[in-house]
């Protein structure tokens, strides 16, 4: 988010498909930005508003990254925007790493509950009831710390 821009100006920056103005404003409304917020400077946005605007910009750009790392993505979001975020992530086909204390969000069916560590000497699979758990580590040369064909637990 560029703090020098307005909410609408920020969204225009991501408008790679040259969507018309009314389409951009419809999308802002879907992310709970009312007409009076279009000219609001990004520097004045709350954490939740910045998260919503970031998600809106990603949807407008239609140019998704290969990996998304989401650290506590539901913080500062209301229930409607958590659902919007969940729907967006359900459609995402890249690698997704979620760090969350929101167990309801982390247990959404679209989030993989399996982490696979691969190295020349081993492949470790760990299933977790949550979307992310730290479960193993490798030595700097990628050999398992245990010296066996399994990565050593932490």
PDB file of C-alpha atoms in Angstrom:
ATOM      1  CA  UNK A   1       0.000   0.000   0.000  1.00  0.00           C
ATOM      2  CA  UNK A   2       1.394   3.345  -1.058  1.00  0.00           C
ATOM      3  CA  UNK A   3       0.522   5.834   1.709  1.00  0.00           C
ATOM      4  CA  UNK A   4       0.811   8.722  -0.768  1.00  0.00           C
ATOM      5  CA  UNK A   5      -2.225   7.501  -2.732  1.00  0.00           C
ATOM      6  CA  UNK A   6      -5.944   7.574  -2.089  1.00  0.00           C
ATOM      7  CA  UNK A   7      -7.926   4.342  -1.789  1.00  0.00           C
ATOM      8  CA  UNK A   8      -9.192   4.707  -5.361  1.00  0.00           C
ATOM      9  CA  UNK A   9      -5.723   5.723  -6.618  1.00  0.00           C
ATOM     10  CA  UNK A  10      -4.205   2.619  -5.054  1.00  0.00           C
ATOM     11  CA  UNK A  11      -6.751   0.404  -6.772  1.00  0.00           C
ATOM     12  CA  UNK A  12      -6.133   2.143 -10.112  1.00  0.00           C
ATOM     13  CA  UNK A  13      -2.434   1.294  -9.818  1.00  0.00           C
ATOM     14  CA  UNK A  14      -3.359  -2.411  -9.912  1.00  0.00           C
ATOM     15  CA  UNK A  15      -5.893  -2.041 -12.728  1.00  0.00           C
ATOM     16  CA  UNK A  16      -3.846  -3.874 -15.373  1.00  0.00           C
ATOM     17  CA  UNK A  17      -6.912  -4.873 -17.393  1.00  0.00           C
ATOM     18  CA  UNK A  18      -8.179  -1.294 -17.675  1.00  0.00           C
ATOM     19  CA  UNK A  19     -11.465  -2.010 -15.921  1.00  0.00           C
ATOM     20  CA  UNK A  20     -13.840   0.960 -16.170  1.00  0.00           C
ATOM     21  CA  UNK A  21     -14.249   3.281 -13.204  1.00  0.00           C
ATOM     22  CA  UNK A  22     -17.665   1.909 -12.226  1.00  0.00           C
ATOM     23  CA  UNK A  23     -16.208  -1.654 -12.073  1.00  0.00           C
ATOM     24  CA  UNK A  24     -13.442  -0.515  -9.744  1.00  0.00           C
ATOM     25  CA  UNK A  25     -15.958   1.207  -7.500  1.00  0.00           C
ATOM     26  CA  UNK A  26     -18.145  -1.918  -7.407  1.00  0.00           C
ATOM     27  CA  UNK A  27     -15.124  -3.895  -6.230  1.00  0.00           C
ATOM     28  CA  UNK A  28     -14.299  -1.298  -3.591  1.00  0.00           C
ATOM     29  CA  UNK A  29     -17.887  -1.564  -2.353  1.00  0.00           C
ATOM     30  CA  UNK A  30     -17.568  -5.356  -2.124  1.00  0.00           C
ATOM     31  CA  UNK A  31     -14.658  -4.789   0.244  1.00  0.00           C
ATOM     32  CA  UNK A  32     -16.764  -2.392   2.323  1.00  0.00           C
ATOM     33  CA  UNK A  33     -15.290   0.867   1.023  1.00  0.00           C
ATOM     34  CA  UNK A  34     -18.180   3.317   0.783  1.00  0.00           C
ATOM     35  CA  UNK A  35     -18.218   6.177  -1.739  1.00  0.00           C
ATOM     36  CA  UNK A  36     -16.866   8.649   0.825  1.00  0.00           C
ATOM     37  CA  UNK A  37     -13.789   6.428   1.378  1.00  0.00           C
ATOM     38  CA  UNK A  38     -12.619   6.530  -2.257  1.00  0.00           C
ATOM     39  CA  UNK A  39     -10.658   9.758  -1.697  1.00  0.00           C
ATOM     40  CA  UNK A  40      -9.365   8.770   1.733  1.00  0.00           C
ATOM     41  CA  UNK A  41      -5.564   8.720   1.881  1.00  0.00           C
ATOM     42  CA  UNK A  42      -4.075   5.265   2.480  1.00  0.00           C
ATOM     43  CA  UNK A  43      -1.929   6.652   5.295  1.00  0.00           C
ATOM     44  CA  UNK A  44      -5.167   7.190   7.268  1.00  0.00           C
ATOM     45  CA  UNK A  45      -6.435   3.598   6.846  1.00  0.00           C
ATOM     46  CA  UNK A  46      -6.653   1.198   9.763  1.00  0.00           C
ATOM     47  CA  UNK A  47      -4.932  -2.184   9.676  1.00  0.00           C
ATOM     48  CA  UNK A  48      -8.158  -3.912   8.662  1.00  0.00           C
ATOM     49  CA  UNK A  49      -8.841  -1.369   5.927  1.00  0.00           C
ATOM     50  CA  UNK A  50      -5.325  -1.828   4.542  1.00  0.00           C
ATOM     51  CA  UNK A  51      -5.827  -5.602   4.510  1.00  0.00           C
ATOM     52  CA  UNK A  52      -9.143  -5.232   2.686  1.00  0.00           C
ATOM     53  CA  UNK A  53      -7.645  -2.812   0.173  1.00  0.00           C
ATOM     54  CA  UNK A  54      -4.693  -5.157  -0.440  1.00  0.00           C
ATOM     55  CA  UNK A  55      -7.072  -8.037  -1.143  1.00  0.00           C
ATOM     56  CA  UNK A  56      -9.156  -5.845  -3.433  1.00  0.00           C
ATOM     57  CA  UNK A  57      -6.019  -4.801  -5.341  1.00  0.00           C
ATOM     58  CA  UNK A  58      -4.997  -8.447  -5.782  1.00  0.00           C
ATOM     59  CA  UNK A  59      -8.416  -9.299  -7.180  1.00  0.00           C
ATOM     60  CA  UNK A  60      -8.358  -6.359  -9.593  1.00  0.00           C
ATOM     61  CA  UNK A  61      -4.847  -7.109 -10.832  1.00  0.00           C
ATOM     62  CA  UNK A  62      -5.752 -10.709 -11.631  1.00  0.00           C
ATOM     63  CA  UNK A  63      -2.027 -11.353 -11.478  1.00  0.00           C
ATOM     64  CA  UNK A  64      -1.600 -13.695  -8.573  1.00  0.00           C
ATOM     65  CA  UNK A  65       1.804 -14.410  -7.075  1.00  0.00           C
ATOM     66  CA  UNK A  66       3.268 -17.932  -6.984  1.00  0.00           C
ATOM     67  CA  UNK A  67       3.352 -17.875  -3.184  1.00  0.00           C
ATOM     68  CA  UNK A  68       1.370 -16.037  -0.544  1.00  0.00           C
ATOM     69  CA  UNK A  69       2.609 -15.878   3.039  1.00  0.00           C
ATOM     70  CA  UNK A  70      -0.225 -14.736   5.276  1.00  0.00           C
ATOM     71  CA  UNK A  71       0.762 -13.893   8.856  1.00  0.00           C
ATOM     72  CA  UNK A  72      -2.411 -13.681  10.951  1.00  0.00           C
ATOM     73  CA  UNK A  73      -4.544 -12.774   7.910  1.00  0.00           C
ATOM     74  CA  UNK A  74      -7.810 -12.587   9.854  1.00  0.00           C
ATOM     75  CA  UNK A  75      -6.579  -9.976  12.341  1.00  0.00           C
ATOM     76  CA  UNK A  76      -8.521  -6.728  11.954  1.00  0.00           C
ATOM     77  CA  UNK A  77     -11.108  -8.345   9.637  1.00  0.00           C
ATOM     78  CA  UNK A  78     -14.807  -8.643  10.331  1.00  0.00           C
ATOM     79  CA  UNK A  79     -16.750 -11.836   9.585  1.00  0.00           C
ATOM     80  CA  UNK A  80     -17.766 -10.700   6.094  1.00  0.00           C
ATOM     81  CA  UNK A  81     -14.161  -9.983   5.102  1.00  0.00           C
ATOM     82  CA  UNK A  82     -12.909 -13.225   6.632  1.00  0.00           C
ATOM     83  CA  UNK A  83     -15.397 -14.990   4.366  1.00  0.00           C
ATOM     84  CA  UNK A  84     -14.222 -12.911   1.393  1.00  0.00           C
ATOM     85  CA  UNK A  85     -10.606 -13.801   2.201  1.00  0.00           C
ATOM     86  CA  UNK A  86     -11.515 -17.483   2.508  1.00  0.00           C
ATOM     87  CA  UNK A  87     -13.294 -17.445  -0.862  1.00  0.00           C
ATOM     88  CA  UNK A  88     -10.310 -15.765  -2.488  1.00  0.00           C
ATOM     89  CA  UNK A  89      -7.893 -18.310  -0.993  1.00  0.00           C
ATOM     90  CA  UNK A  90     -10.160 -21.165  -2.124  1.00  0.00           C
ATOM     91  CA  UNK A  91      -9.656 -19.976  -5.713  1.00  0.00           C
ATOM     92  CA  UNK A  92      -5.897 -19.507  -5.290  1.00  0.00           C
ATOM     93  CA  UNK A  93      -3.852 -22.268  -6.936  1.00  0.00           C
ATOM     94  CA  UNK A  94      -0.341 -21.323  -5.797  1.00  0.00           C
ATOM     95  CA  UNK A  95       1.562 -22.091  -2.618  1.00  0.00           C
ATOM     96  CA  UNK A  96      -0.067 -20.717   0.496  1.00  0.00           C
ATOM     97  CA  UNK A  97       1.591 -20.475   3.897  1.00  0.00           C
ATOM     98  CA  UNK A  98      -0.754 -19.378   6.654  1.00  0.00           C
ATOM     99  CA  UNK A  99       0.320 -18.472  10.163  1.00  0.00           C
ATOM    100  CA  UNK A 100      -2.804 -18.073  12.262  1.00  0.00           C
ATOM    101  CA  UNK A 101      -4.091 -18.454  15.788  1.00  0.00           C
ATOM    102  CA  UNK A 102      -7.613 -18.460  14.354  1.00  0.00           C
ATOM    103  CA  UNK A 103      -8.226 -22.207  14.478  1.00  0.00           C
ATOM    104  CA  UNK A 104     -11.569 -21.929  12.634  1.00  0.00           C
ATOM    105  CA  UNK A 105      -9.895 -20.168   9.729  1.00  0.00           C
ATOM    106  CA  UNK A 106      -6.894 -22.541   9.746  1.00  0.00           C
ATOM    107  CA  UNK A 107      -9.193 -25.575   9.554  1.00  0.00           C
ATOM    108  CA  UNK A 108     -10.944 -24.426   6.373  1.00  0.00           C
ATOM    109  CA  UNK A 109     -11.159 -27.398   3.993  1.00  0.00           C
ATOM    110  CA  UNK A 110      -9.252 -25.676   1.187  1.00  0.00           C
ATOM    111  CA  UNK A 111      -6.094 -25.303   3.264  1.00  0.00           C
ATOM    112  CA  UNK A 112      -3.776 -28.284   3.024  1.00  0.00           C
ATOM    113  CA  UNK A 113      -3.040 -29.901   6.309  1.00  0.00           C
ATOM    114  CA  UNK A 114       0.129 -31.536   5.101  1.00  0.00           C
ATOM    115  CA  UNK A 115       3.652 -30.182   4.907  1.00  0.00           C
ATOM    116  CA  UNK A 116       6.230 -32.046   2.854  1.00  0.00           C
ATOM    117  CA  UNK A 117       9.934 -31.468   3.464  1.00  0.00           C
ATOM    118  CA  UNK A 118      12.142 -32.733   0.650  1.00  0.00           C
ATOM    119  CA  UNK A 119      15.892 -33.101   0.687  1.00  0.00           C
ATOM    120  CA  UNK A 120      18.326 -35.416  -1.144  1.00  0.00           C
ATOM    121  CA  UNK A 121      18.317 -37.928   1.701  1.00  0.00           C
ATOM    122  CA  UNK A 122      14.675 -37.958   2.714  1.00  0.00           C
ATOM    123  CA  UNK A 123      11.095 -36.955   2.209  1.00  0.00           C
ATOM    124  CA  UNK A 124       9.185 -36.244   5.408  1.00  0.00           C
ATOM    125  CA  UNK A 125       5.426 -35.920   5.499  1.00  0.00           C
ATOM    126  CA  UNK A 126       3.700 -34.503   8.510  1.00  0.00           C
ATOM    127  CA  UNK A 127      -0.032 -34.111   8.809  1.00  0.00           C
ATOM    128  CA  UNK A 128      -1.358 -31.514  11.186  1.00  0.00           C
ATOM    129  CA  UNK A 129      -4.792 -30.646  12.467  1.00  0.00           C
ATOM    130  CA  UNK A 130      -3.890 -27.030  11.671  1.00  0.00           C
ATOM    131  CA  UNK A 131      -2.651 -25.502   8.437  1.00  0.00           C
ATOM    132  CA  UNK A 132       0.914 -24.971   9.607  1.00  0.00           C
ATOM    133  CA  UNK A 133       3.189 -26.678  12.088  1.00  0.00           C
ATOM    134  CA  UNK A 134       6.947 -26.603  12.361  1.00  0.00           C
ATOM    135  CA  UNK A 135       7.949 -30.221  12.555  1.00  0.00           C
ATOM    136  CA  UNK A 136      11.471 -30.800  11.347  1.00  0.00           C
ATOM    137  CA  UNK A 137      14.720 -29.195  10.408  1.00  0.00           C
ATOM    138  CA  UNK A 138      17.673 -29.976   8.218  1.00  0.00           C
ATOM    139  CA  UNK A 139      21.374 -29.419   8.746  1.00  0.00           C
ATOM    140  CA  UNK A 140      22.904 -26.624   6.619  1.00  0.00           C
ATOM    141  CA  UNK A 141      24.006 -29.183   3.981  1.00  0.00           C
ATOM    142  CA  UNK A 142      20.407 -30.525   3.679  1.00  0.00           C
ATOM    143  CA  UNK A 143      21.202 -33.811   5.391  1.00  0.00           C
ATOM    144  CA  UNK A 144      18.836 -34.851   8.152  1.00  0.00           C
ATOM    145  CA  UNK A 145      20.089 -33.924  11.597  1.00  0.00           C
ATOM    146  CA  UNK A 146      19.281 -37.407  12.855  1.00  0.00           C
ATOM    147  CA  UNK A 147      21.579 -39.030  10.286  1.00  0.00           C
ATOM    148  CA  UNK A 148      18.712 -41.319   9.239  1.00  0.00           C
ATOM    149  CA  UNK A 149      16.308 -41.214   6.312  1.00  0.00           C
ATOM    150  CA  UNK A 150      13.919 -38.997   8.212  1.00  0.00           C
ATOM    151  CA  UNK A 151      14.251 -35.322   9.095  1.00  0.00           C
ATOM    152  CA  UNK A 152      14.905 -34.878  12.790  1.00  0.00           C
ATOM    153  CA  UNK A 153      12.056 -33.511  14.887  1.00  0.00           C
ATOM    154  CA  UNK A 154      12.606 -30.219  16.648  1.00  0.00           C
TER     155      UNK A 154
END
